[in-house]
Amino acid sequence: MTTHYDAGNNRPPPRTNSTGTARRLGGLPPQTFQLPPRSVPHQATTDSVSTFFTTRDTFGPAPKRQKTDGGYIYTTSPVNSQIKLENPSSPFPDNPPSKFGVAVRSTQTASKKNTSATTSPSVPPLPIRAYLSPLRKPGAARLSLVSAVKEEVQTKPYALEVPRIAPLYENHTSADFFPWLGTHQEDILGEVSTKNGFYDRTPATPQENNHGTRSSIWSNLKHKSGLHILSSLFVSVLDRRQTNGTVTAKCTFKPPPRVTLTDAKRESWLKDLASPMIPLRRLSRTIPHGIRGRSLLDHCLAKSIPVWRAVWLAKCVGANEIRAFKRKGTSGAFATGGESKWIREWTTNVEQFVEATIRSCGSVEWQLNVTYGLQLVKHIYSEHLLNQEHFLDWAITSFQDSDLNLLPSWFLILQDHIDDITRQLPLGRRLVEALLEQLYKISNFNIGDICNSITIELSTALRLLVLSNPSYFLMPDTWVKYEPVLRACNHRFDAKWTSRIKEIEARNLRLIRKSGEALRESGTTSRQRLIALLDASQSALNVKILSRKALDTLDDRALLVCTLLEWSTTQYRDGLSRIYVALRLLRLWNQTGVDLDQSILRFLGQASVTAGVDRKAIYMLIAEMIRTRIFSIGKYLQWLIARGLRKEYADADSGDPFELQLLNNIPLYGLPLHVMNLRQILMTANRVPSPNFSETEDAVKQSLGTQIPILRGGYVKSQRGNMTTNLVDLSGTMKYSISRWIRDRIGTACRGIKGTGLETSDDIVSRAPIALADFYTLRDVLEKLEDFPILADVLILLSASDKKPLLEAIAETVNHHVEVFHAIGAADDLFLSLLSRTKGIYARNNSDKSILLSLVDIALSFPNRGATVSKLMQEIGLCDPKAAMAAWSPISDTMADALQSSDSNFLEEMEAMLSGGGSLDKHTIHKIFSTVSKRLRMAWFDEAPIKWSFVELLSQLRPFNDDEFDCLMLEWLQQLLWLEARPPLVRIISPLVCARGLDLQTFIQHFVSNSNNEVNRGDCARISLDILSLFDRRSAGIDMGNSQNTHRYTRAINKILHSNPDPIVILFCRCFKASVADDVIIQERARTLITSSFCLSLIQEVVICHKPTIGALGQLFSTDPALRNLAYVILDRLLFLNPPPILAPATVSQDIRTVLHFANDFNIRLCQLKLNVMLDVPQDRMHDSNTFREECTAVLVEEAAATFKSRPGIWQSFLSSLPQPNAEMFHARCMLTLLATMPEWGLGASSSATTLHTSDVSIDALLASVAGVEDRLPSMPSIDSIETIIRKVSQAQSYIRLGDREVKSSHKGVDYIERAHHRSEQDDLFRWIDILLRLLTIHQNIIRHIRFPQETVCQLLLSLSHLATTSNLKANSVLWNTVLDAIAFFSEYLSSESRSHCIAVLRDHQLLHDSPLQFLLTSADDETDWLQITDPRNTSSSLADNPARMPFPFRRWEMVQDATPTIGENDTSLSLTFFGARKAIL
């Protein structure tokens, strides 16, 4: 027994247990520190108690001691590391180990240090106080004694609080903290406390409960029926509780009412709403009226109302607005429509709020506003308080149309709703297209690294979508546009990504059979795309970019080189620039390692037998390749010896084989001696006539030296004379030798030493020793020699001169051959050299601007010379007379005398007056123009210098007022055109054009647009013939004065051909009509003009380069039989080059086959025009026009089935230009052939009915033909063929489902042969299904038409859906995916009613459980579809087991908390009676 001692009155009031339960420790785990009760000497106890009180004020009260069967346990507070003293293996260790490996110091050791008293060996020490040696975690801060002693001042009466370090039980309840003093009742161990533990409150004994109901009930429960009575009692109690506790009151929910408040009260109410301290029940008494729509959201943003309270306000306002429709006494349908309309308006307001918030980026506190606005809208969206589908569609559209500044904000909105977007297939597709569109814009903008971060984010999003769901990338209409962008999203090699991209590409190509421009690009071969790229390159040439695009267009390098060689040497293209473009491309490709020799030799081997090849262009190209060392003539000679000659393909002029003529047109400079000897041996052995090379060359050089003194080293006056040898007829070898000699002579004359022509203009003396007339002669010689690289070197050498006329002539020469110089690569050097010399000249004298105008024309040919053009135009403005300052008087003061002067003095006085400066008003300009034009008319038949003088006066008058002068000139020419007595039009127009007094393109456009109103058709035809004659380059030199003017006029013609050939097409049509006119003179003149060489060349150039010409001329030729015959003659001369005799073809079928076989990638436009003329019904077959068209169509279908696969690009071009009647007939015949080949699937079909018959026709060729001609059909043709296809699909799905069931039922009894036959039959069936799907995708434009029946589309989708659920089809993964893609593709054309009908039918057939169909056809699921309510009218007993249910309208706007100022029994928006709710018992 332990003795307790009283320690005084310092202990706190005793703690009582309110529950009166005993603190039993029997349930504690056995891992406790047990202390057996032993007696303690008085002194030891006193010292221990003194030690306790010494540390109590510091460490707080003692832990509660609990009695166990073996002693006491102690626990430390969780504040002091939550450590329990565990039971050691031996009692009372000095340093028992702790949970964390820290030794706990015992009280026995401490008492030995603090006291001198000794304890008896028989008496154990006191238990260890946990608070004396609290365990700490490693690194934990030590308790501060100062902070522990310091206590807060008590401001309230004393209340018992649990100390921070009070020990805790395992159930986290604190133990009592009475210290062991020996005087407390707990310290006295008696029999009861030892057995039952200590109680603060003594438990009541049975004798103390005599006044309860136990005695009265117990007597009834002691019987056998007591249990039954007890259960009945409990059941009755529960029943009474159920009856009285269930909520039965009607729902009293009403949204907070709205009242009209003043502005001050409304602002006060909004401020209260923004304060979270004011409850919503207080605010729900009244809501200010007038806060709705966009203003509601703006108030929430301006007042910074918490988001959840702002949503509460929106719900209250929305609930009142929606209930207002029902209070107006309208019908349910009208109220529902009004509610839907209001929700759409509210959605629009939310969208406007978001847009305004995003556009506020950059303003004050824009980050906070954007964050708050997006959070508010996100909560509104998540609460379904708007039209989610409309909101998502708007968000995607806004993102797609956004500029780069706001793109991150819109992308953030999409990221917040990405789960809802990707849950619906249409929205997922739109999201993908929007992402690709933004990446497409960024890739096309030259903005550097500004958008790197957003590009990475967009690419990452696309990569995730590609890997998660490739169905979003089914976009056949835009796949060709976005495919490169999508491929660029992955910067590292990823096998899974690559496979997914290939899968997406294959699925899109299966759906891209006919979708506008996309199909035409996909149907065009790579070779045709390369040719189109080369044709477009001559206008804006950048060789490096062109080389990269060409290499990307065609992967086959041998075919690439061969196509380039054919393009540069074909007779169906004009201009020498293409030869030098091909040369520079071949030079670049040779540097990259492309094998050129084999491709060139293969081309040369086929050139002699290929029609339409210009052999002269081949000679020039091979010669330039030998000059630049990219082709070895030695290899060519070896190849020629090994191959032999083809003498049957001899040159038409010389009669020599093509290969030997090539040897006679190559440059010999720099060739090894053995190569030249081998060349001579081959030419001698084959008896090729070789003129005396040295004598001819010396004679030409002597003749040139006589005409151009600079070439013979002297500077005497030149002696003009005719050259006995024609430079054009010289061989290529001699031409290259003479042109090189000319360059060396010019270099020697300019530098004083013999040069190579490679030095820059800085090394040249400032004055070139050549006269202007000698320069013109030298330029004509080099142009006849056709050695433009040498001409470029000579121009650079002579451009160092400071003679203004010479520089102007050089600039005009460069301008005339600017395309060739661009192709050579010398245009930039020539332009910079002329520009530097011109600056020095105009620094001294800026009166003439002709050279500046030439420089402007040259600069405009460069794509990146805009700044230079602007500066040159400023210089030209300074040269204008109106910019000069006249100090004495305006021109009008002396004009009267000048206009009245005689002819001898008129030119001098007018020139002095116009060049002397001053200004002119409109009236004065009219007088001067009228006088000069009259004198010009009188000088038409005079000598050329007089006429040119008046033309120069008009050109000097133009700068005073350009617009007014142009109007006067066009009116004057319009009057002159209708005069009978006038010289040829070329004599009037060409001087004005050369003097820059008239723009030729403006004049022709003005005549074409105004001549339609003329009454006299004969005069109109005559004038049209005159204007068309202006394009004859041979007559351009007539009466031009010098070759400089000839170059200017030729350049004006080329400008019209390249920029706007539409007026020329109109002139062609008028001239063709004039060829069949009644006037014999006009008819003969028109036929002569049209069949002339220059007009044929012009027609060829316009038709090939301007595709609309085909339709215009084809429509014209169909109007008159005589025009049809003339068109045959012209087109045969253009196509076959050697004009055949004018004979009618044997049959139309033969003629069509001839054109189809002769067509290639270079003359396809001419063949299209010829075919359209032949397909037109002739006059003698008008009575049986349908029969004629059927004959032609039969030939086309037959040829297409036979040759479409080998020539897809040619056939695509033919079919895309067929006349509409022929296109419809061609389409109908192909469809009839395909559908007739298909079997009939049905219940009575035999097993061999599905065999695929392809012996007579090519299915693939017919399918491609149908796809190629689909664009030529009317917008809504007959849908009989489409309905037949859909019926075939329905039959196929029924047949395959029937076969699936039969195979399953008889699978065990089928032998191997029958199974193999079934598999073969199934493969044929799958092949026909694939054909049907291809036909459907080809005719998608018809199916998507607004007038196409929706019932037919529904039938198609139902058939495809049934087909997709068959097990046999799922085994063929490619076809199964194709069917699913077709379902997704055609489902976009369904209306909402038709889609609902399809979904209902599929649900009735239990097919929507298949997840692909559910994803493809259904929209986002409504989260309230599961809410249903039992119909209270059907409560009979027969329906008790299966009661009738109906949907429950879930009013989200009324899900408002604290809607009323007082709490009611049933005041929730969703009535509690629906759920049998019971009242809460507190």
XYZ file of C-alpha atoms in Angstrom, residues 1196-1392:
197
model
C -13.796 8.338 -123.467
C -14.999 5.654 -121.042
C -13.167 2.945 -122.943
C -9.913 4.901 -123.037
C -10.242 5.915 -119.386
C -10.720 2.317 -118.272
C -7.658 1.294 -120.258
C -5.180 4.119 -119.597
C -6.325 6.007 -116.489
C -4.048 4.058 -114.158
C -0.931 4.802 -116.225
C -1.774 8.470 -116.889
C -3.808 9.732 -113.912
C -2.686 13.353 -114.169
C -3.559 13.637 -117.870
C -7.018 12.158 -117.318
C -7.707 14.383 -114.341
C -6.960 17.381 -116.533
C -9.203 16.144 -119.324
C -12.139 15.349 -117.070
C -11.927 18.639 -115.171
C -12.499 20.596 -118.404
C -15.208 18.528 -120.085
C -18.303 20.448 -121.176
C -21.154 19.916 -118.757
C -23.405 17.838 -121.077
C -20.530 15.504 -121.894
C -19.495 15.380 -118.245
C -22.986 14.330 -117.173
C -23.127 11.638 -119.830
C -19.629 10.407 -118.954
C -20.562 10.222 -115.275
C -23.810 8.389 -115.986
C -22.096 5.839 -118.226
C -19.346 5.119 -115.694
C -21.899 4.733 -112.896
C -24.054 2.484 -115.053
C -21.067 0.282 -115.823
C -20.092 0.039 -112.149
C -23.596 -0.641 -110.832
C -24.276 -3.184 -113.563
C -21.158 -5.064 -112.557
C -22.265 -5.306 -108.929
C -24.266 -8.361 -107.860
C -27.684 -8.334 -106.227
C -27.512 -9.364 -102.572
C -30.679 -10.791 -101.139
C -32.340 -13.847 -99.747
C -32.461 -15.485 -103.137
C -28.911 -14.629 -104.194
C -26.702 -17.588 -104.942
C -23.324 -18.113 -103.410
C -21.618 -17.073 -106.623
C -23.537 -13.822 -106.829
C -20.866 -11.905 -104.981
C -17.999 -12.835 -107.281
C -16.075 -9.822 -108.497
C -16.051 -9.605 -112.295
C -13.249 -7.390 -113.585
C -12.534 -8.954 -116.979
C -14.106 -6.215 -119.080
C -13.583 -3.016 -117.123
C -11.155 -1.659 -114.595
C -13.015 -0.845 -111.408
C -10.330 1.425 -110.058
C -10.074 3.372 -113.307
C -13.830 3.860 -113.430
C -13.913 4.994 -109.826
C -11.141 7.504 -110.493
C -12.970 8.691 -113.618
C -16.178 9.258 -111.655
C -14.196 11.180 -109.057
C -12.511 13.316 -111.707
C -15.714 14.360 -113.433
C -17.774 14.996 -110.298
C -16.923 18.702 -110.215
C -18.373 19.194 -113.686
C -21.821 17.996 -112.598
C -24.601 20.465 -111.712
C -25.073 21.415 -108.080
C -27.971 19.002 -107.611
C -28.025 16.297 -110.314
C -30.301 13.263 -110.408
C -30.040 11.241 -107.227
C -31.144 7.942 -108.736
C -27.601 6.577 -108.787
C -27.013 7.683 -105.193
C -30.200 5.964 -104.037
C -29.082 2.833 -105.893
C -25.754 2.908 -104.060
C -27.512 3.279 -100.702
C -29.832 0.399 -101.583
C -26.795 -1.718 -102.420
C -25.268 -0.880 -99.048
C -28.478 -1.942 -97.311
C -28.515 -5.216 -99.251
C -24.879 -5.875 -98.429
C -25.357 -5.356 -94.703
C -28.419 -7.612 -94.673
C -26.556 -10.269 -96.605
C -23.472 -10.200 -94.417
C -25.529 -10.329 -91.205
C -27.483 -13.280 -92.574
C -24.270 -15.036 -93.542
C -22.857 -14.305 -90.115
C -25.768 -16.083 -88.439
C -25.601 -19.045 -90.835
C -21.902 -19.537 -90.265
C -22.373 -19.419 -86.496
C -25.199 -21.968 -86.592
C -23.442 -24.451 -88.896
C -19.823 -23.857 -88.020
C -19.157 -27.388 -86.767
C -20.521 -29.121 -89.830
C -18.616 -27.132 -92.455
C -15.523 -28.745 -93.943
C -12.343 -26.976 -94.961
C -13.256 -26.528 -98.630
C -16.583 -24.927 -97.803
C -14.903 -22.627 -95.291
C -12.339 -21.553 -97.863
C -15.123 -20.892 -100.350
C -16.954 -18.860 -97.743
C -13.841 -16.813 -97.014
C -13.304 -16.118 -100.704
C -16.917 -15.075 -101.089
C -16.622 -12.869 -98.016
C -13.492 -11.183 -99.393
C -15.319 -10.372 -102.616
C -18.214 -8.986 -100.618
C -15.875 -6.815 -98.565
C -14.309 -5.586 -101.814
C -17.728 -4.514 -103.114
C -18.523 -2.798 -99.818
C -15.302 -0.826 -100.137
C -16.286 0.178 -103.681
C -19.693 1.335 -102.460
C -18.076 3.415 -99.728
C -15.733 5.004 -102.255
C -18.687 5.886 -104.461
C -20.426 7.496 -101.498
C -17.406 9.595 -100.606
C -16.992 10.621 -104.249
C -20.572 11.962 -104.268
C -20.366 13.636 -100.877
C -21.100 17.039 -102.427
C -24.454 15.701 -103.594
C -25.262 14.079 -100.256
C -24.415 17.220 -98.329
C -26.615 19.351 -100.582
C -29.470 21.074 -98.789
C -32.051 19.566 -101.135
C -30.871 15.992 -100.703
C -33.556 13.996 -98.804
C -32.799 13.535 -95.133
C -34.634 10.215 -95.138
C -32.097 8.821 -97.581
C -29.199 9.932 -95.390
C -30.896 8.315 -92.380
C -31.266 5.083 -94.296
C -27.590 5.202 -95.247
C -26.450 5.776 -91.660
C -28.675 3.011 -90.303
C -27.318 0.572 -92.884
C -23.738 1.523 -92.137
C -24.384 1.263 -88.384
C -25.816 -2.224 -88.754
C -22.870 -3.103 -90.959
C -20.360 -1.836 -88.380
C -21.754 -4.146 -85.695
C -21.224 -7.395 -87.602
C -18.509 -9.621 -86.242
C -17.131 -10.583 -89.666
C -16.591 -6.967 -90.620
C -14.785 -6.249 -87.353
C -12.260 -8.888 -88.308
C -11.285 -6.682 -91.282
C -9.943 -3.726 -89.332
C -9.258 -1.485 -92.345
C -12.755 -1.839 -93.774
C -14.339 -1.569 -90.322
C -12.520 1.704 -89.667
C -13.589 2.936 -93.102
C -17.232 2.224 -92.268
C -16.923 4.047 -88.948
C -15.271 7.006 -90.657
C -18.084 7.102 -93.198
C -20.638 7.126 -90.368
C -18.856 10.000 -88.674
C -18.461 11.881 -91.956
C -22.051 11.593 -93.195
C -23.601 12.133 -89.781
C -22.516 15.776 -89.991
C -25.093 16.339 -92.734
C -28.021 15.212 -90.595
C -30.440 17.620 -89.045
C -31.121 17.354 -85.319
